[in-house]
PDB file of C-alpha atoms in Angstrom:
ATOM      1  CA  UNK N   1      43.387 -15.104 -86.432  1.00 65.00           C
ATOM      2  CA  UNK N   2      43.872 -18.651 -84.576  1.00 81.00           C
ATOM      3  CA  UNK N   3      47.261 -19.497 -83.391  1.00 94.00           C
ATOM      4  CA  UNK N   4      49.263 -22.316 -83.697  1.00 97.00           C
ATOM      5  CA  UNK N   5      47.219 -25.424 -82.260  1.00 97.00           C
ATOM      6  CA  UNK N   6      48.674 -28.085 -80.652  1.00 98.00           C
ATOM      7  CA  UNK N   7      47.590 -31.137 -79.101  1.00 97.00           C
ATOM      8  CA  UNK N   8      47.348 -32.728 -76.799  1.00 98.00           C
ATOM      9  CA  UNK N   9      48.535 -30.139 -73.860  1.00 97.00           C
ATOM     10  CA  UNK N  10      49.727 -32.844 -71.321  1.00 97.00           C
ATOM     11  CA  UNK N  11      50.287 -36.574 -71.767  1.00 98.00           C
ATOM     12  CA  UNK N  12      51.860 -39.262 -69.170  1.00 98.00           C
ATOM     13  CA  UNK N  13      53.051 -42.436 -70.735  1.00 98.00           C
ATOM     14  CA  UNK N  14      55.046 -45.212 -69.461  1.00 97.00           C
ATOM     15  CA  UNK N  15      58.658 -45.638 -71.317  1.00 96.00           C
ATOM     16  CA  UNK N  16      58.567 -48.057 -74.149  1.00 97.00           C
ATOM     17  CA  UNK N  17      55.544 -46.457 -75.420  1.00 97.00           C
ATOM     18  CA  UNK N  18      54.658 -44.777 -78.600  1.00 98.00           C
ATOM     19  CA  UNK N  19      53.323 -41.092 -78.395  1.00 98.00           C
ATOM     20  CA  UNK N  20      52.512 -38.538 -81.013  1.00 98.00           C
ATOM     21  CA  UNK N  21      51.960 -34.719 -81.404  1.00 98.00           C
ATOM     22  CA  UNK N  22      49.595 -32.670 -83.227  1.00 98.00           C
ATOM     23  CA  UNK N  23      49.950 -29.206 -84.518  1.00 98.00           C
ATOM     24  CA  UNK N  24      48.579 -27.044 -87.035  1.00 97.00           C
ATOM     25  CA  UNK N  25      50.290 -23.849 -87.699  1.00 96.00           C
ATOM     26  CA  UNK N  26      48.931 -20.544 -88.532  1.00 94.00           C
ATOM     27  CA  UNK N  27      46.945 -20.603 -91.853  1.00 92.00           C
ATOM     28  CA  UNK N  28      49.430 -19.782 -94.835  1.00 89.00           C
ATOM     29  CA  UNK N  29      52.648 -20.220 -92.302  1.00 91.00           C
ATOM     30  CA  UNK N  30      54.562 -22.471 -94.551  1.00 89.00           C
ATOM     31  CA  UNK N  31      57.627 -22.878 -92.108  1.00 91.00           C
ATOM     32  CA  UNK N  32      56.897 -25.142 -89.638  1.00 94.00           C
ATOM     33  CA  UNK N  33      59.645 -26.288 -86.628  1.00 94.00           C
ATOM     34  CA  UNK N  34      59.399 -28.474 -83.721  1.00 96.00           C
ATOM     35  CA  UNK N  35      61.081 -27.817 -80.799  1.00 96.00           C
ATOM     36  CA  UNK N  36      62.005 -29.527 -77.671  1.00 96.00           C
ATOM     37  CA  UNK N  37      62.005 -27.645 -74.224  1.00 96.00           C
ATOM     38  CA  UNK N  38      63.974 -29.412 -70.940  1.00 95.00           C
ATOM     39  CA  UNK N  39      62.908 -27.269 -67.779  1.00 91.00           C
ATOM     40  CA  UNK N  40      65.288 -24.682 -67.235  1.00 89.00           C
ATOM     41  CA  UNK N  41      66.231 -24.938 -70.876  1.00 92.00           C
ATOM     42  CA  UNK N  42      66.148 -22.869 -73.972  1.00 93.00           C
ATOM     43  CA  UNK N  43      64.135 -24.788 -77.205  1.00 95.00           C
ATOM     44  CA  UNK N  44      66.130 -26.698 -78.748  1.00 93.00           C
ATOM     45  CA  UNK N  45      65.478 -27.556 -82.795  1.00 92.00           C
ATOM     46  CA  UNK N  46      64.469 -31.242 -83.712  1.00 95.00           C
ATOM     47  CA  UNK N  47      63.021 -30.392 -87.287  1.00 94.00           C
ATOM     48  CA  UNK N  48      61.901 -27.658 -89.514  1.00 92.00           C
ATOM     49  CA  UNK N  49      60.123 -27.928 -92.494  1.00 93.00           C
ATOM     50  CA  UNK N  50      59.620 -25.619 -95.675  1.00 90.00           C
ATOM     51  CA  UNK N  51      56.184 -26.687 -97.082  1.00 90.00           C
ATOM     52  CA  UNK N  52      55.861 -30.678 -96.797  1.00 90.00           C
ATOM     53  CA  UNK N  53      59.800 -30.940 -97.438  1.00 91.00           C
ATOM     54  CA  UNK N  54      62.105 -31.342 -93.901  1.00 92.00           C
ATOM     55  CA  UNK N  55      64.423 -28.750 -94.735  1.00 87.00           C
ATOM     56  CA  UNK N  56      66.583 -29.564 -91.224  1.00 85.00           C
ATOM     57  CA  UNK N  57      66.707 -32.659 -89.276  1.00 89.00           C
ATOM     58  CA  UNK N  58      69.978 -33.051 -87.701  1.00 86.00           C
ATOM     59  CA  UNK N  59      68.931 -32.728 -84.320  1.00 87.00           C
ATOM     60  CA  UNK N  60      66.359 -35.633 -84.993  1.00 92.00           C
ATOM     61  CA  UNK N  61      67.172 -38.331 -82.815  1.00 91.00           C
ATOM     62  CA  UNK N  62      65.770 -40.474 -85.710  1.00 91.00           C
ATOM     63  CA  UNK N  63      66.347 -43.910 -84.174  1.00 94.00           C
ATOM     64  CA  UNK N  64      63.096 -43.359 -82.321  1.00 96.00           C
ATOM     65  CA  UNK N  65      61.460 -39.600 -83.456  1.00 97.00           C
ATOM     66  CA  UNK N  66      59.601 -39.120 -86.880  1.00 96.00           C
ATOM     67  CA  UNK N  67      57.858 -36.832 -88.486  1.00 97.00           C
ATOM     68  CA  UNK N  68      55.466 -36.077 -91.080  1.00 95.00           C
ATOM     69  CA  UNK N  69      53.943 -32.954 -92.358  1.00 95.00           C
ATOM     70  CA  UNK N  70      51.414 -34.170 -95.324  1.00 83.00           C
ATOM     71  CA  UNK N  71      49.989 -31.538 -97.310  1.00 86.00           C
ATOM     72  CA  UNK N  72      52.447 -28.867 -95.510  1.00 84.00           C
ATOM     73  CA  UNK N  73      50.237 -27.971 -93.410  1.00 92.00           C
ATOM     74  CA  UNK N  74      49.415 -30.153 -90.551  1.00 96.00           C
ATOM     75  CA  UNK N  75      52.218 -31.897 -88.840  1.00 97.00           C
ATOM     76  CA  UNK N  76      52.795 -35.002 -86.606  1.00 97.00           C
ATOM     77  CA  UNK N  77      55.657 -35.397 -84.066  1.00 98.00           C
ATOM     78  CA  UNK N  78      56.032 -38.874 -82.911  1.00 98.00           C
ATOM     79  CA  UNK N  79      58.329 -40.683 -80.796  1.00 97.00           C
ATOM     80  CA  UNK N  80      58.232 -44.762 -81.024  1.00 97.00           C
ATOM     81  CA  UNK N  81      59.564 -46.053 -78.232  1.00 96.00           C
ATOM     82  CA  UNK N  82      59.566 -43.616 -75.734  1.00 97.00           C
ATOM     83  CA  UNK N  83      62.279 -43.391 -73.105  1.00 97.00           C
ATOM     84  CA  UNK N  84      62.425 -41.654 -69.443  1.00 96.00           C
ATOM     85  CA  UNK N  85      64.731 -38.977 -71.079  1.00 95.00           C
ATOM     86  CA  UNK N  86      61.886 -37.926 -73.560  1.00 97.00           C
ATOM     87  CA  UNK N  87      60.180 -36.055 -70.840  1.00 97.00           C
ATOM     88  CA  UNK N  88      60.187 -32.705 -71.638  1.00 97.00           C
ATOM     89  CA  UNK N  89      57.534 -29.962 -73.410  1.00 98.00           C
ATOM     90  CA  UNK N  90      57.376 -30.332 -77.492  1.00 98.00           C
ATOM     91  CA  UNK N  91      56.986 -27.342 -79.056  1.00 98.00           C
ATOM     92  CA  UNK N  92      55.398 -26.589 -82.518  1.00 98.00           C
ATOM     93  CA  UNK N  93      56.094 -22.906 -83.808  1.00 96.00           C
ATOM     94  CA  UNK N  94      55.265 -21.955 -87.660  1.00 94.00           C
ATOM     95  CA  UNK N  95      56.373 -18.153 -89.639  1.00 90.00           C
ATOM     96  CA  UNK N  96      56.021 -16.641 -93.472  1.00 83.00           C
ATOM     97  CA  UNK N  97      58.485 -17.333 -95.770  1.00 66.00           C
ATOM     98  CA  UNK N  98      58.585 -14.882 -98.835  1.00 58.00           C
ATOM     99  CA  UNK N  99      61.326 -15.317-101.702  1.00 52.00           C
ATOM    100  CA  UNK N 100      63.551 -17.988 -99.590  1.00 55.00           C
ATOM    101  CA  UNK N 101      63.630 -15.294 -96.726  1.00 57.00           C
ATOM    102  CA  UNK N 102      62.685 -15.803 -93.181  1.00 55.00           C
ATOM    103  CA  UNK N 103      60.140 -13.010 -92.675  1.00 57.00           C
ATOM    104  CA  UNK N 104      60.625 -12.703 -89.008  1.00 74.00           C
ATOM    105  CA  UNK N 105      58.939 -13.771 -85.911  1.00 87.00           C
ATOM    106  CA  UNK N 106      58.147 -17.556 -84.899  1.00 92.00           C
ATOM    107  CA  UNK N 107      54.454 -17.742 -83.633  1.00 94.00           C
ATOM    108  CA  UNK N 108      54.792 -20.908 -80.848  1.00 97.00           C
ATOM    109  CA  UNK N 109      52.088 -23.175 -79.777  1.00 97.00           C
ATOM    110  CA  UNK N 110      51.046 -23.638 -76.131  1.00 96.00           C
ATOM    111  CA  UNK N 111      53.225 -26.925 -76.022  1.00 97.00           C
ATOM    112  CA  UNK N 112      52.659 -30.641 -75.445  1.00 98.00           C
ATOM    113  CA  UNK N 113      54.092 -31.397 -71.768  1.00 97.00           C
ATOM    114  CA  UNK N 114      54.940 -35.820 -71.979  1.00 98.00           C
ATOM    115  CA  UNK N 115      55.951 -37.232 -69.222  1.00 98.00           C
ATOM    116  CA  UNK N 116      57.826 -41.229 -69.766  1.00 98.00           C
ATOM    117  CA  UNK N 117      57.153 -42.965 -66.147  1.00 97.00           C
TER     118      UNK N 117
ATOM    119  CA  UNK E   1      76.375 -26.252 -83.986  1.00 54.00           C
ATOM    120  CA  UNK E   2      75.750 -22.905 -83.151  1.00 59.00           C
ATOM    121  CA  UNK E   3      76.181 -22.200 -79.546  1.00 77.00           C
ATOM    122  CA  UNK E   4      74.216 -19.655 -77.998  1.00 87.00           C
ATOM    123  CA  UNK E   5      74.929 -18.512 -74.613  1.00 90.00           C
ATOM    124  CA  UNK E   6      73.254 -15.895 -72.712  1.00 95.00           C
ATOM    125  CA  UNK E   7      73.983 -14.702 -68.996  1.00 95.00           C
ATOM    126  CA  UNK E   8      73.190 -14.373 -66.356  1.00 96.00           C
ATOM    127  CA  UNK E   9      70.845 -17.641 -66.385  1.00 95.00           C
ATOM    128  CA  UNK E  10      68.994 -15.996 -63.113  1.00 96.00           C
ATOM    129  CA  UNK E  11      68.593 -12.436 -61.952  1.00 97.00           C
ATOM    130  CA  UNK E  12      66.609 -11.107 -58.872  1.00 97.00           C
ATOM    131  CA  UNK E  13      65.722  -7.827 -58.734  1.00 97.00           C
ATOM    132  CA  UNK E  14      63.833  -5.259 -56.913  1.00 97.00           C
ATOM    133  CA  UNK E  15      61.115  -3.935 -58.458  1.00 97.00           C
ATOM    134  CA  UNK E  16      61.789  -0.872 -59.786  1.00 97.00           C
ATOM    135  CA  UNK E  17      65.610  -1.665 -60.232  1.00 98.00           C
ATOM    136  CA  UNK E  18      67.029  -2.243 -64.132  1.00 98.00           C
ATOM    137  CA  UNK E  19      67.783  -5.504 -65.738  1.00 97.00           C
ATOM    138  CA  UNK E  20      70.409  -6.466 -68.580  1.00 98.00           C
ATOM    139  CA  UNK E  21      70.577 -10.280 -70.306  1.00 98.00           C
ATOM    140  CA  UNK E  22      73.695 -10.720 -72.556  1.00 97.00           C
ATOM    141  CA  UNK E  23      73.423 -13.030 -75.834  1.00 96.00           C
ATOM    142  CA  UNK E  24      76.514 -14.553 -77.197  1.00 94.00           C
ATOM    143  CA  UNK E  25      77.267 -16.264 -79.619  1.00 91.00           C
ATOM    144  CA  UNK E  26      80.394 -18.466 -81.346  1.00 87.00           C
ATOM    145  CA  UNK E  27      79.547 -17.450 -85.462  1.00 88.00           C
ATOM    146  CA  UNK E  28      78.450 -14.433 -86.996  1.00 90.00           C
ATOM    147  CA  UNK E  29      74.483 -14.244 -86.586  1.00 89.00           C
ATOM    148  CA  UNK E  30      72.545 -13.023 -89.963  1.00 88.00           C
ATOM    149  CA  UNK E  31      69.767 -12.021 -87.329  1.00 90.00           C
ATOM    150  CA  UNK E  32      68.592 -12.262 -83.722  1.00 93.00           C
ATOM    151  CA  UNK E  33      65.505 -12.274 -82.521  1.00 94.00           C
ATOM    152  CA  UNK E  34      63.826 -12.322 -78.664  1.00 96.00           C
ATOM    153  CA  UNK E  35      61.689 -14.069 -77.121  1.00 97.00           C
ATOM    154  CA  UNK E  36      59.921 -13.598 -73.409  1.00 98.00           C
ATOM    155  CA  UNK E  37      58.448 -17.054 -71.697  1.00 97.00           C
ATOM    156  CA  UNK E  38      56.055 -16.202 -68.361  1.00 96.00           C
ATOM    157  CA  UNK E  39      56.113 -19.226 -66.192  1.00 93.00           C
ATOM    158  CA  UNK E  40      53.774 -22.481 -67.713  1.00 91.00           C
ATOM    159  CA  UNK E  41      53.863 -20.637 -71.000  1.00 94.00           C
ATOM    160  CA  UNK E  42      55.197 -20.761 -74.528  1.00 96.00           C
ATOM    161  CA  UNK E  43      57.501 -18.130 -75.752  1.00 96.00           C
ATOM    162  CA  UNK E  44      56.377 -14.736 -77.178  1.00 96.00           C
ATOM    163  CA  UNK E  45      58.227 -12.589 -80.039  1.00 95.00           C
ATOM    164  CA  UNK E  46      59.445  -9.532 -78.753  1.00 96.00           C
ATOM    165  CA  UNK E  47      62.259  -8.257 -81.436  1.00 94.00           C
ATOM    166  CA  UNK E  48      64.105  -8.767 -84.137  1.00 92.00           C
ATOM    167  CA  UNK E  49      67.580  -7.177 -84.758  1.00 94.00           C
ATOM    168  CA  UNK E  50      69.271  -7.285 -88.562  1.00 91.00           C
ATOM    169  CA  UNK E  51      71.863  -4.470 -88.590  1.00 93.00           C
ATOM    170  CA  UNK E  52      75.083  -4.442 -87.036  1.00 95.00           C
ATOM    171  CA  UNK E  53      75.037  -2.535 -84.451  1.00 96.00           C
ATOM    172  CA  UNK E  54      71.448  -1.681 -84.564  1.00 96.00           C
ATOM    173  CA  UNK E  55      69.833  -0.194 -81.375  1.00 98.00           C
ATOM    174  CA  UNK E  56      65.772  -0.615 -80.437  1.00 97.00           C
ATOM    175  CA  UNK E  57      63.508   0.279 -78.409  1.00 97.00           C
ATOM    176  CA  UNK E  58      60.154  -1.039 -77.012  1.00 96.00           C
ATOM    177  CA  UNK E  59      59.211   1.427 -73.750  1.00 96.00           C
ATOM    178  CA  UNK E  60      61.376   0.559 -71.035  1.00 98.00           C
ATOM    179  CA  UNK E  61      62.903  -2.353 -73.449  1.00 98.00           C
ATOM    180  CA  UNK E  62      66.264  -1.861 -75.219  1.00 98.00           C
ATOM    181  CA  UNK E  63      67.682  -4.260 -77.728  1.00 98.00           C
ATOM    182  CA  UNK E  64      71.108  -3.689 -79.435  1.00 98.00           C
ATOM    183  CA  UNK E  65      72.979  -5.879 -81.782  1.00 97.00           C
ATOM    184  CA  UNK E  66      76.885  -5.781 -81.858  1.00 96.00           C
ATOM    185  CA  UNK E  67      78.895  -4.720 -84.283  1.00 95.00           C
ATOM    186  CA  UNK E  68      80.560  -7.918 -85.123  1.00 94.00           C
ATOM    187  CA  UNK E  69      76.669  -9.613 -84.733  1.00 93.00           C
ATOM    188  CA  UNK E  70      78.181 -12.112 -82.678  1.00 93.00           C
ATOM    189  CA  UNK E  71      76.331 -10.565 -79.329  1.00 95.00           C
ATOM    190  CA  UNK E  72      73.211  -8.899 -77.736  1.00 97.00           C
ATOM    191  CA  UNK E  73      72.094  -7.376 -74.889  1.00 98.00           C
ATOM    192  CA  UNK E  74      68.529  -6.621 -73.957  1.00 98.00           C
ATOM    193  CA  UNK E  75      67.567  -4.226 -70.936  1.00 98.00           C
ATOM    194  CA  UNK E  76      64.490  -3.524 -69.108  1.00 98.00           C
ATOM    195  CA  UNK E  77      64.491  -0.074 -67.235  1.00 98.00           C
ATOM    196  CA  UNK E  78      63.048  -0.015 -63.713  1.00 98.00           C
ATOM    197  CA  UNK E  79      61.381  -3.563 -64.093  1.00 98.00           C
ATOM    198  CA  UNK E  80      57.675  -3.894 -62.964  1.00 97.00           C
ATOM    199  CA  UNK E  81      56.348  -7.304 -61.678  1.00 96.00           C
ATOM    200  CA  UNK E  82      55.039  -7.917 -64.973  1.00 97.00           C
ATOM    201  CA  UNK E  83      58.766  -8.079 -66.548  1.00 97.00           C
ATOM    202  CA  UNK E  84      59.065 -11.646 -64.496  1.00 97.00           C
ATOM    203  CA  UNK E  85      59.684 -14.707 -66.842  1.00 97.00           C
ATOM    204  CA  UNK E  86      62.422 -15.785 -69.281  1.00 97.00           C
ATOM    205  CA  UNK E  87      64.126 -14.171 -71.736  1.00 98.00           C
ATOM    206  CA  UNK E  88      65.756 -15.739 -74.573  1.00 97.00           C
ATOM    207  CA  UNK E  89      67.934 -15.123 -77.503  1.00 95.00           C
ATOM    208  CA  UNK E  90      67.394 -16.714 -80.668  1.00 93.00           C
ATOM    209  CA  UNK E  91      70.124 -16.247 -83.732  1.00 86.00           C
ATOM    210  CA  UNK E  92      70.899 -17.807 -87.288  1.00 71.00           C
ATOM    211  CA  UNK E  93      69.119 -17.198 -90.140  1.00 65.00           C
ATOM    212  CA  UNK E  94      66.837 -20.088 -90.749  1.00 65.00           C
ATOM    213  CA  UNK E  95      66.840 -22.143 -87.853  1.00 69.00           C
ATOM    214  CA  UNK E  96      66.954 -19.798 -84.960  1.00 76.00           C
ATOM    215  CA  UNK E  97      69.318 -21.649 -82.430  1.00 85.00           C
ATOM    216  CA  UNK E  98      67.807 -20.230 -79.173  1.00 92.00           C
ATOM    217  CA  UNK E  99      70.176 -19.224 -76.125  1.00 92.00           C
ATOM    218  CA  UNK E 100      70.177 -20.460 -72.726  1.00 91.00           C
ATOM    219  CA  UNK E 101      67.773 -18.168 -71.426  1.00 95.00           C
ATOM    220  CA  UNK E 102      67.787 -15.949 -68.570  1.00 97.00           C
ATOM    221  CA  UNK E 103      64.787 -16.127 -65.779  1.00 97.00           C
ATOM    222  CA  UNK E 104      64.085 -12.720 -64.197  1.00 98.00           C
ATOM    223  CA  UNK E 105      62.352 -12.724 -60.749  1.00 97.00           C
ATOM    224  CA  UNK E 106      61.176  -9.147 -59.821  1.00 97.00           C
ATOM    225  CA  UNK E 107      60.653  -8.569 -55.887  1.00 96.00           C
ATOM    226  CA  UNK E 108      57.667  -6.672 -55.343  1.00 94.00           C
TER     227      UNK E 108
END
C-alpha cells in the first residue's frame, strides 16, 4: 500500500513569493491534516479536512495560507506571499474515519522542507 | 487551545540505561496517541491510549494513560541506539494537538 505522497521534498524561495504543496493521502483516508513543523518543534495543526469540507482551520494564518482539497482526495497547501518566518517543514498526514470516529493512527508524509531567503 | 507539554525536551542516556517522557496536558484528553521522529524524518505511530488509566506495552516500550487523562508517560527499558529520535505526544479527539516533544540521544 503507498503512503502518503507529498511533493515537492525541499524547496528554497525568496520571501514575497508564492509556493504550494502537494499531497495525496492514503487511498480511502478521508481525513486529511496539514501540519507545520519548526525545528525543535512538535507539528503544529494548520487545517484538517473531512472529505473535501475543512472541518478545522483556526490555526490558518489565512491572510496569506490557502487550501484546497477538490474531490477529497488530493490536497494543495499554498502560501501567497511567502515570508522569512514560513520556513519550516509542511507536513501532510491522512487516517480512516468510520461513523464520525477517529479510527486511530495518522499516517504522515515525508514532508515538504521551504526555505523563504 | 489545547496545550500539550511534555518533558524533559532532551535526555542523554547511556545505552543500556532506561528512559521516561512525561505528556501533560491542560483539558481532559478523549485519547492520546505517540509518535517517534528519527532525525530528517516524519513521525511514525507508535500507540494509542483510550482508557483511563490504561497501561501498554510494546517490548521494552510502556505507555500508560492517567487516571484523570490529563497525562502520559512513555518508557523505554534499557534503550538501544536504535531508540534515538523524538518522541511526541499527541491528544484530543479529532485534531490531535501534538506535545513538545522530547529528543532522546543514546550514548553508545
Amino acid at each position: 500500500e503507498a503512503g502518503v505522497v507529498q511533493s515537492p521534498r525541499y524547496k528554497i524561495i525568496e520571501k514575497k513569493q508564492p509556493v504550494a504543496f502537494w499531497c495525496n493521502p492514503i487511498s480511502g483516508h478521508n481525513t486529511l491534516y496539514w501540519y507545520l513543523q519548526n525545528l525543535g518543534q512538535g507539528p503544529e495543526l494548520l487545517i484538517r479536512y473531512e472529505n473535501e469540507e475543512a472541518v478545522d482551520d483556526s490555526q490558518l494564518p489565512k491572510d496569506r495560507f490557502s487550501a484546497e482539497r477538490l474531490k477529497g482526495v488530493d490536497s494543495t497547501l499554498k502560501i501567497q506571499p511567502a515570508e522569512l518566518g514560513d520556513s519550516a517543514v509542511y507536513l501532510c498526514a491522512s487516517s480512516s474515519r468510520r461513523a464520525g470516529v477517529n479510527t486511530g493512527e495518522l499516517f504522515f508524509g515525508e514532508g515538504s522542507r521551504l526555505t523563504v531567503l | 487551545g489545547q496545550q500539550v507539554m511534555q518533558i524533559p525536551q532532551y535526555q542523554h542516556v547511556q545505552e543500556g540505561e532506561d528512559f521516561t517522557t512525561y505528556c501533560n496536558s491542560s483539558t481532559t484528553l478523549s485519547n492520546i496517541q505517540w509518535y517517534k521522529q528519527r532525525p530528517g524524518g516524519h513521525p511514525v505511530f507508535l500507540i494509542q491510549l483510550v482508557k483511563s488509566g490504561e497501561v501498554k506495552k510494546q517490548k521494552r516500550l510502556t505507555f500508560q494513560f492517567g487516571e484523570a487523562k490529563k497525562n502520559s508517560s512513555l518508557h523505554i527499558t534499557a534503550t538501544q541506539t536504535t531508540d534515538v529520535g523524538t518522541y511526541f505526544c499527541a491528544g484530543g479527539g479529532n485534531q490531535f494537538y501534538f506535545g513538545t516533544g522530547t529528543s532522546l540521544t543514546v550514548i553508545p
